Amino acid sequence: MQVEDPRFLQQSNELVAFYREYPEIAAQDLLRVKLSDIQKVVLRHMWFKRYVLSVITRGGGKTFLNAVLASLKAMLYPGYRVGLIAPTFRQSKMMFDECDKLWQRSPIYQAATERKPTQQSDNCYIRFRASGGKPGSIIQAIPLGDGSKIRGS
């Protein structure tokens, strides 16, 4: 769909800039998730800080927040390559599964991608449509290794 109206393009750019400034609102509007207040604070820190150490209790939503962060970065920054990295593929796939759940619940997320998330036995990814003259973003589950060797021991 090609839009020639410059007002539409200007408003679209302003909306993307707004979502980039307020990722917690983008999560609600684009991904249809309701974050708790503490999750909003953690998401903002993850979004704007270069290095974040999240010390959150079990069941506090760490994997979920990583999926929200990955999904929003890929949606709002065309050409972004997001790696869901963990020691084993099984662990990185757990984060990917959360991205898949977000994709299933959000029509906007679905429209932003080329097709539904791809899950294979050794590869999981979501490809986004190209936009703004840039290639589409991609989210991919990536293991660091086979998990059999623990470093430093």
Coordinates of N, CA, C and O in Angstrom, one line a residue:
M1 N 0.8 -1.2 0.0 CA 0.0 0.0 0.0 C 0.9 1.2 0.0 O 1.7 1.4 0.9
Q2 N 0.7 2.1 -1.0 CA 1.5 3.3 -1.1 C 0.6 4.5 -0.7 O -0.5 4.6 -1.2
V3 N 1.1 5.3 0.2 CA 0.4 6.4 0.7 C 1.1 7.7 0.2 O 2.3 7.8 0.4
E4 N 0.4 8.5 -0.5 CA 1.0 9.7 -1.1 C 0.7 11.0 -0.2 O 1.4 12.0 -0.4
D5 N -0.2 10.9 0.8 CA -0.5 12.0 1.6 C 0.7 12.3 2.6 O 0.9 11.5 3.5
P6 N 1.3 13.4 2.5 CA 2.5 13.7 3.3 C 2.0 13.9 4.8 O 2.8 13.6 5.7
R7 N 0.8 14.2 5.1 CA 0.3 14.4 6.5 C 0.3 13.0 7.1 O 0.7 12.9 8.3
F8 N -0.1 12.0 6.4 CA -0.1 10.6 6.9 C 1.3 10.2 7.3 O 1.5 9.6 8.3
L9 N 2.2 10.4 6.4 CA 3.6 10.0 6.6 C 4.2 10.7 7.8 O 4.9 10.2 8.6
Q10 N 3.9 12.0 7.9 CA 4.4 12.8 9.1 C 3.8 12.3 10.4 O 4.5 12.1 11.3
Q11 N 2.5 12.0 10.4 CA 1.8 11.5 11.6 C 2.4 10.1 11.9 O 2.5 9.8 13.1
S12 N 2.7 9.3 10.9 CA 3.2 8.0 11.2 C 4.6 8.1 11.8 O 4.9 7.4 12.8
N13 N 5.4 9.0 11.3 CA 6.7 9.2 11.9 C 6.7 9.7 13.3 O 7.4 9.3 14.2
E14 N 5.7 10.6 13.6 CA 5.5 11.1 14.9 C 5.1 10.0 15.9 O 5.5 9.9 17.0
L15 N 4.2 9.1 15.4 CA 3.7 8.0 16.3 C 4.9 7.0 16.6 O 5.0 6.6 17.7
V16 N 5.7 6.7 15.6 CA 6.8 5.8 15.8 C 7.8 6.5 16.8 O 8.3 5.8 17.8
A17 N 8.0 7.8 16.7 CA 8.9 8.5 17.6 C 8.3 8.5 19.0 O 9.1 8.3 20.0
F18 N 7.0 8.6 19.1 CA 6.4 8.6 20.4 C 6.5 7.2 21.1 O 6.9 7.1 22.2
Y19 N 6.3 6.1 20.3 CA 6.5 4.8 20.8 C 7.9 4.5 21.2 O 8.1 3.7 22.1
R20 N 8.8 5.0 20.5 CA 10.3 4.8 20.8 C 10.6 5.5 22.2 O 11.4 5.1 22.9
E21 N 9.9 6.6 22.4 CA 10.1 7.3 23.7 C 9.4 6.7 24.9 O 9.8 6.8 26.0
Y22 N 8.3 6.0 24.6 CA 7.5 5.4 25.6 C 7.2 3.9 25.3 O 6.1 3.6 24.9
P23 N 8.2 3.1 25.5 CA 8.0 1.7 25.1 C 6.9 0.9 25.9 O 6.3 0.0 25.4
E24 N 6.6 1.4 27.1 CA 5.5 0.8 27.9 C 4.2 1.0 27.3 O 3.3 0.2 27.3
I25 N 4.0 2.2 26.6 CA 2.7 2.5 25.9 C 2.7 1.7 24.6 O 1.7 1.1 24.2
A26 N 3.9 1.6 24.0 CA 3.9 0.8 22.7 C 3.6 -0.7 23.0 O 2.9 -1.3 22.2
A27 N 4.0 -1.2 24.1 CA 3.7 -2.6 24.5 C 2.2 -2.8 24.6 O 1.7 -3.8 24.2
Q28 N 1.6 -1.8 25.2 CA 0.1 -1.9 25.4 C -0.6 -1.8 24.1 O -1.5 -2.6 23.8
D29 N -0.2 -0.8 23.3 CA -0.9 -0.5 22.0 C -0.6 -1.5 20.9 O -1.5 -1.9 20.2
L30 N 0.7 -1.8 20.8 CA 1.1 -2.7 19.6 C 1.0 -4.2 19.9 O 0.7 -5.0 19.0
L31 N 1.3 -4.5 21.2 CA 1.4 -6.0 21.5 C 0.2 -6.5 22.3 O 0.1 -7.6 22.6
R32 N -0.6 -5.5 22.8 CA -1.8 -5.9 23.6 C -1.4 -6.5 24.9 O -2.0 -7.6 25.3
V33 N -0.4 -6.0 25.6 CA -0.1 -6.5 26.9 C -0.3 -5.5 27.9 O -0.1 -4.3 27.7
K34 N -0.7 -5.9 29.1 CA -0.8 -5.0 30.2 C 0.3 -5.3 31.2 O 0.3 -6.4 31.8
L35 N 1.2 -4.4 31.3 CA 2.4 -4.6 32.2 C 2.0 -4.1 33.6 O 1.3 -3.1 33.7
S36 N 2.6 -4.7 34.6 CA 2.5 -4.2 36.0 C 3.4 -3.0 36.1 O 4.2 -2.7 35.2
D37 N 3.2 -2.2 37.1 CA 4.0 -1.0 37.3 C 5.5 -1.3 37.3 O 6.3 -0.6 36.7
I38 N 5.9 -2.3 38.0 CA 7.3 -2.6 38.1 C 7.8 -3.1 36.8 O 9.0 -2.8 36.4
Q39 N 7.0 -3.8 36.0 CA 7.4 -4.3 34.7 C 7.6 -3.1 33.7 O 8.5 -3.1 32.9
K40 N 6.8 -2.0 33.9 CA 7.0 -0.8 33.1 C 8.3 -0.2 33.4 O 9.0 0.3 32.5
V41 N 8.7 -0.1 34.7 CA 9.9 0.5 35.1 C 11.1 -0.3 34.5 O 12.0 0.2 33.9
V42 N 11.0 -1.6 34.7 CA 12.1 -2.5 34.2 C 12.2 -2.4 32.6 O 13.3 -2.3 32.1
L43 N 11.1 -2.4 31.9 CA 11.1 -2.3 30.5 C 11.8 -1.0 30.1 O 12.6 -0.9 29.1
R44 N 11.4 0.1 30.7 CA 12.1 1.4 30.4 C 13.6 1.4 30.6 O 14.3 1.9 29.8
H45 N 14.0 0.8 31.7 CA 15.5 0.7 31.9 C 16.1 -0.2 30.8 O 17.2 0.1 30.3
M46 N 15.4 -1.3 30.5 CA 16.0 -2.2 29.4 C 16.0 -1.5 28.1 O 16.9 -1.7 27.3
W47 N 15.1 -0.6 27.8 CA 15.0 0.1 26.6 C 16.0 1.2 26.4 O 16.7 1.3 25.4
F48 N 16.3 1.9 27.5 CA 17.1 3.1 27.4 C 18.6 2.9 27.9 O 19.4 3.7 27.6
K49 N 18.8 1.9 28.7 CA 20.1 1.7 29.3 C 20.9 0.7 28.4 O 20.3 -0.3 27.9
R50 N 22.2 0.8 28.3 CA 23.0 -0.1 27.5 C 23.2 -1.4 28.2 O 23.1 -2.5 27.5
Y51 N 23.4 -1.5 29.5 CA 23.5 -2.7 30.2 C 22.6 -2.7 31.4 O 22.5 -1.8 32.2
V52 N 21.8 -3.8 31.5 CA 20.8 -3.9 32.6 C 21.0 -5.3 33.2 O 21.1 -6.3 32.5
L53 N 21.0 -5.3 34.5 CA 21.0 -6.6 35.3 C 19.7 -6.6 36.0 O 19.4 -5.8 36.9
S54 N 18.8 -7.5 35.6 CA 17.5 -7.6 36.2 C 17.5 -8.7 37.3 O 17.7 -9.9 37.0
V55 N 17.4 -8.3 38.5 CA 17.3 -9.2 39.7 C 15.9 -9.2 40.0 O 15.4 -8.4 40.8
I56 N 15.2 -10.2 39.5 CA 13.7 -10.3 39.6 C 13.4 -11.7 40.1 O 14.0 -12.7 39.7
T57 N 12.4 -11.8 41.0 CA 12.0 -13.1 41.5 C 11.6 -14.1 40.5 O 11.2 -13.7 39.3
R58 N 11.6 -15.3 40.9 CA 11.0 -16.4 40.0 C 9.6 -16.0 39.7 O 8.8 -15.7 40.6
G59 N 9.2 -16.1 38.5 CA 7.8 -15.7 38.1 C 7.6 -14.3 37.9 O 6.4 -13.8 37.8
G60 N 8.7 -13.5 38.0 CA 8.5 -12.0 37.8 C 8.4 -11.5 36.4 O 8.2 -10.3 36.2
G61 N 8.6 -12.4 35.5 CA 8.4 -12.0 34.1 C 9.6 -11.7 33.3 O 9.6 -10.9 32.3
K62 N 10.8 -12.2 33.7 CA 12.0 -11.9 33.0 C 12.0 -12.3 31.5 O 12.3 -11.5 30.6
T63 N 11.6 -13.6 31.3 CA 11.5 -14.1 29.9 C 10.5 -13.3 29.1 O 10.7 -12.9 28.0
F64 N 9.4 -13.0 29.7 CA 8.3 -12.3 29.1 C 8.8 -10.9 28.7 O 8.6 -10.4 27.6
L65 N 9.5 -10.2 29.6 CA 9.9 -8.8 29.3 C 11.0 -8.8 28.2 O 11.1 -7.9 27.4
N66 N 11.8 -9.9 28.2 CA 12.8 -10.0 27.1 C 12.1 -10.1 25.8 O 12.5 -9.5 24.8
A67 N 11.0 -10.9 25.7 CA 10.3 -11.0 24.5 C 9.6 -9.7 24.1 O 9.6 -9.4 22.9
V68 N 9.0 -9.0 25.1 CA 8.4 -7.7 24.8 C 9.5 -6.7 24.2 O 9.2 -6.1 23.2
L69 N 10.6 -6.7 24.8 CA 11.7 -5.8 24.4 C 12.1 -6.2 23.0 O 12.2 -5.3 22.1
A70 N 12.4 -7.5 22.7 CA 12.8 -7.9 21.4 C 11.8 -7.6 20.3 O 12.1 -7.1 19.2
S71 N 10.5 -7.8 20.6 CA 9.4 -7.6 19.7 C 9.3 -6.1 19.4 O 9.2 -5.7 18.2
L72 N 9.4 -5.2 20.4 CA 9.2 -3.8 20.2 C 10.4 -3.2 19.4 O 10.2 -2.4 18.5
K73 N 11.6 -3.7 19.7 CA 12.8 -3.2 19.0 C 12.7 -3.6 17.5 O 13.0 -2.7 16.7
A74 N 12.3 -4.8 17.2 CA 12.2 -5.2 15.8 C 11.1 -4.5 15.1 O 11.2 -4.2 13.9
M75 N 10.0 -4.2 15.8 CA 8.9 -3.4 15.2 C 9.2 -2.0 14.9 O 8.9 -1.4 13.9
L76 N 9.8 -1.3 15.9 CA 10.0 0.1 15.8 C 11.3 0.6 15.2 O 11.5 1.7 14.9
Y77 N 12.3 -0.4 15.0 CA 13.5 0.0 14.3 C 13.7 -1.0 13.1 O 14.3 -2.1 13.3
P78 N 13.3 -0.6 11.9 CA 13.5 -1.4 10.8 C 14.9 -1.8 10.5 O 15.8 -1.0 10.8
G79 N 15.2 -3.0 10.1 CA 16.5 -3.5 9.9 C 17.2 -4.0 11.1 O 18.4 -4.4 11.1
Y80 N 16.6 -4.0 12.3 CA 17.2 -4.4 13.5 C 17.3 -6.0 13.5 O 16.4 -6.7 13.1
R81 N 18.4 -6.5 14.0 CA 18.6 -7.9 14.2 C 18.7 -8.2 15.7 O 19.5 -7.7 16.4
V82 N 17.7 -9.0 16.1 CA 17.6 -9.3 17.6 C 17.9 -10.7 17.8 O 17.3 -11.6 17.2
G83 N 18.9 -11.0 18.6 CA 19.2 -12.4 19.0 C 18.8 -12.7 20.4 O 19.0 -11.9 21.3
L84 N 18.0 -13.7 20.5 CA 17.6 -14.2 21.8 C 18.6 -15.3 22.3 O 18.5 -16.4 21.9
I85 N 19.6 -14.8 23.0 CA 20.8 -15.6 23.3 C 20.7 -16.2 24.7 O 20.4 -15.5 25.6
A86 N 21.0 -17.5 24.7 CA 21.0 -18.3 26.0 C 22.1 -19.4 25.8 O 22.5 -19.7 24.7
P87 N 22.5 -20.0 27.0 CA 23.5 -21.1 26.9 C 23.1 -22.2 26.0 O 23.9 -22.8 25.3
T88 N 21.8 -22.6 25.9 CA 21.4 -23.7 25.1 C 20.2 -23.2 24.2 O 19.6 -22.2 24.5
F89 N 20.0 -24.0 23.1 CA 18.9 -23.6 22.2 C 17.6 -23.7 22.9 O 16.7 -22.9 22.7
R90 N 17.4 -24.7 23.8 CA 16.2 -24.9 24.5 C 15.8 -23.6 25.3 O 14.7 -23.2 25.4
Q91 N 16.8 -23.0 26.0 CA 16.6 -21.8 26.7 C 16.3 -20.6 25.9 O 15.4 -19.8 26.2
S92 N 17.0 -20.5 24.8 CA 16.7 -19.3 23.9 C 15.4 -19.5 23.2 O 14.7 -18.5 23.0
K93 N 15.0 -20.8 23.0 CA 13.6 -21.0 22.4 C 12.5 -20.7 23.4 O 11.4 -20.3 23.0
M94 N 12.8 -20.7 24.7 CA 11.8 -20.3 25.7 C 11.5 -18.8 25.5 O 10.3 -18.4 25.6
M95 N 12.5 -18.0 25.3 CA 12.2 -16.6 25.0 C 11.5 -16.4 23.7 O 10.6 -15.6 23.6
F96 N 11.9 -17.2 22.7 CA 11.2 -17.1 21.4 C 9.7 -17.5 21.5 O 8.9 -16.9 20.9
D97 N 9.4 -18.5 22.3 CA 8.0 -18.9 22.5 C 7.2 -17.8 23.1 O 6.0 -17.6 22.7
E98 N 7.8 -17.0 23.9 CA 7.1 -15.8 24.4 C 6.8 -14.8 23.3 O 5.8 -14.2 23.2
C99 N 7.8 -14.6 22.4 CA 7.6 -13.8 21.2 C 6.4 -14.3 20.4 O 5.6 -13.5 19.9
D100 N 6.4 -15.6 20.2 CA 5.3 -16.3 19.4 C 4.0 -16.0 20.1 O 3.0 -15.7 19.4
K101 N 3.9 -16.1 21.4 CA 2.6 -15.8 22.1 C 2.2 -14.4 21.9 O 1.0 -14.1 21.7
L102 N 3.1 -13.4 21.9 CA 2.8 -12.0 21.6 C 2.3 -11.9 20.2 O 1.4 -11.1 20.0
W103 N 2.9 -12.6 19.3 CA 2.5 -12.5 17.9 C 1.1 -13.0 17.7 O 0.3 -12.4 17.0
Q104 N 0.7 -14.1 18.4 CA -0.6 -14.7 18.3 C -1.7 -13.7 18.8 O -2.8 -13.8 18.3
R105 N -1.4 -12.9 19.8 CA -2.4 -12.1 20.4 C -2.5 -10.7 19.8 O -3.4 -10.0 20.1
S106 N -1.6 -10.3 18.9 CA -1.6 -9.0 18.4 C -1.7 -8.9 16.9 O -0.8 -9.3 16.2
P107 N -2.9 -8.4 16.4 CA -3.0 -8.3 14.9 C -2.0 -7.3 14.3 O -1.6 -7.5 13.2
I108 N -1.6 -6.3 15.1 CA -0.6 -5.3 14.6 C 0.8 -6.0 14.4 O 1.5 -5.8 13.4
Y109 N 1.1 -6.8 15.4 CA 2.4 -7.6 15.3 C 2.3 -8.6 14.1 O 3.3 -8.7 13.3
Q110 N 1.2 -9.2 13.9 CA 1.0 -10.1 12.8 C 1.2 -9.4 11.4 O 1.8 -9.9 10.5
A111 N 0.6 -8.2 11.3 CA 0.7 -7.4 10.1 C 2.1 -6.9 9.8 O 2.5 -6.7 8.7
A112 N 2.9 -6.8 10.9 CA 4.3 -6.3 10.7 C 5.2 -7.3 10.2 O 6.3 -7.0 9.8
T113 N 4.8 -8.6 10.3 CA 5.7 -9.7 9.9 C 5.4 -10.2 8.5 O 4.3 -10.1 8.0
E114 N 6.4 -10.9 7.9 CA 6.2 -11.5 6.6 C 5.2 -12.7 6.6 O 4.4 -12.9 5.7
R115 N 5.4 -13.5 7.7 CA 4.5 -14.7 7.9 C 4.6 -15.0 9.4 O 5.3 -14.4 10.1
K116 N 3.9 -16.1 9.8 CA 3.9 -16.5 11.2 C 5.3 -16.9 11.6 O 6.1 -17.2 10.7
P117 N 5.6 -16.9 12.9 CA 6.9 -17.2 13.4 C 7.3 -18.7 12.9 O 6.5 -19.6 12.9
T118 N 8.6 -18.8 12.5 CA 9.1 -20.1 12.1 C 9.7 -20.8 13.3 O 10.7 -20.3 13.9
Q119 N 9.3 -22.0 13.6 CA 9.9 -22.8 14.6 C 10.3 -24.2 14.0 O 9.5 -25.0 13.6
Q120 N 11.6 -24.4 14.0 CA 12.2 -25.7 13.6 C 12.9 -26.3 14.7 O 13.1 -25.7 15.8
S121 N 13.4 -27.5 14.6 CA 14.1 -28.2 15.7 C 15.4 -27.5 16.0 O 15.8 -27.6 17.2
D122 N 16.0 -26.8 15.1 CA 17.3 -26.1 15.4 C 17.3 -24.7 15.0 O 18.4 -24.0 15.0
N123 N 16.2 -24.1 14.7 CA 16.1 -22.7 14.2 C 14.7 -22.1 14.5 O 13.7 -22.7 14.1
C124 N 14.7 -21.0 15.1 CA 13.4 -20.2 15.3 C 13.7 -18.8 15.0 O 14.6 -18.2 15.4
Y125 N 12.7 -18.2 14.2 CA 12.9 -16.8 13.8 C 11.6 -16.2 13.4 O 10.6 -16.9 13.1
I126 N 11.5 -14.9 13.5 CA 10.4 -14.1 13.0 C 11.0 -13.0 12.1 O 11.9 -12.2 12.5
R127 N 10.5 -13.0 10.9 CA 11.0 -11.9 9.9 C 9.9 -10.9 9.8 O 8.7 -11.2 9.6
F128 N 10.3 -9.6 9.8 CA 9.5 -8.5 9.7 C 9.5 -7.9 8.3 O 10.5 -8.1 7.6
R129 N 8.4 -7.3 7.9 CA 8.4 -6.7 6.5 C 9.4 -5.5 6.5 O 9.6 -4.8 7.5
A130 N 9.9 -5.3 5.3 CA 10.7 -4.1 5.1 C 9.9 -2.9 5.1 O 8.7 -2.9 4.8
S131 N 10.5 -1.8 5.7 CA 9.8 -0.5 5.7 C 10.8 0.6 5.8 O 11.9 0.5 6.2
G132 N 10.3 1.8 5.3 CA 11.2 3.0 5.4 C 12.4 2.8 4.5 O 13.4 3.5 4.9
G133 N 12.4 2.0 3.5 CA 13.6 1.8 2.7 C 14.7 1.0 3.3 O 15.8 0.9 2.8
K134 N 14.3 0.4 4.4 CA 15.3 -0.5 5.1 C 14.8 -2.0 5.1 O 13.6 -2.2 5.0
P135 N 15.7 -2.9 5.1 CA 15.3 -4.3 5.2 C 14.5 -4.6 6.4 O 14.6 -3.9 7.4
G136 N 13.7 -5.6 6.4 CA 12.9 -6.0 7.6 C 13.8 -6.5 8.7 O 14.9 -7.0 8.5
S137 N 13.3 -6.3 9.9 CA 14.0 -6.8 11.1 C 13.8 -8.3 11.2 O 13.0 -8.9 10.6
I138 N 14.6 -8.9 12.1 CA 14.5 -10.3 12.4 C 14.8 -10.6 13.9 O 15.6 -9.9 14.5
I139 N 14.0 -11.5 14.4 CA 14.2 -12.0 15.8 C 14.6 -13.4 15.6 O 13.9 -14.2 15.0
Q140 N 15.7 -13.9 16.3 CA 16.1 -15.2 16.1 C 16.6 -15.8 17.5 O 17.3 -15.1 18.2
A141 N 16.2 -17.0 17.7 CA 16.7 -17.8 18.9 C 18.1 -18.3 18.6 O 18.3 -19.0 17.6
I142 N 19.1 -17.9 19.4 CA 20.5 -18.3 19.2 C 21.1 -18.9 20.4 O 21.2 -18.3 21.5
P143 N 21.6 -20.2 20.4 CA 22.3 -20.7 21.5 C 23.8 -20.3 21.5 O 24.4 -20.1 20.5
L144 N 24.4 -20.2 22.7 CA 25.8 -19.9 22.8 C 26.6 -21.1 22.6 O 27.7 -21.0 22.1
G145 N 26.1 -22.2 22.9 CA 26.8 -23.5 22.7 C 25.9 -24.6 23.0 O 24.7 -24.5 23.0
D146 N 26.5 -25.8 23.3 CA 25.6 -27.0 23.6 C 25.2 -27.1 25.0 O 24.5 -28.0 25.4
G147 N 25.8 -26.2 25.9 CA 25.4 -26.2 27.3 C 26.1 -27.2 28.1 O 25.9 -27.3 29.3
S148 N 27.0 -28.0 27.5 CA 27.7 -29.1 28.2 C 28.9 -28.6 29.0 O 29.3 -29.3 30.0
K149 N 29.4 -27.5 28.7 CA 30.6 -26.9 29.4 C 30.2 -25.6 30.1 O 29.7 -24.7 29.5
I150 N 30.5 -25.6 31.4 CA 30.3 -24.4 32.1 C 31.6 -23.7 32.3 O 32.6 -24.2 32.7
R151 N 31.6 -22.4 31.8 CA 32.8 -21.7 31.8 C 33.2 -21.3 33.3 O 32.4 -21.0 34.1
G152 N 34.5 -21.3 33.5 CA 35.0 -20.9 34.8 C 35.0 -22.0 35.9 O 35.3 -21.7 37.0
S153 N 34.6 -23.2 35.5 CA 34.6 -24.2 36.5 C 35.8 -25.2 36.3 O 36.4 -25.2 35.3

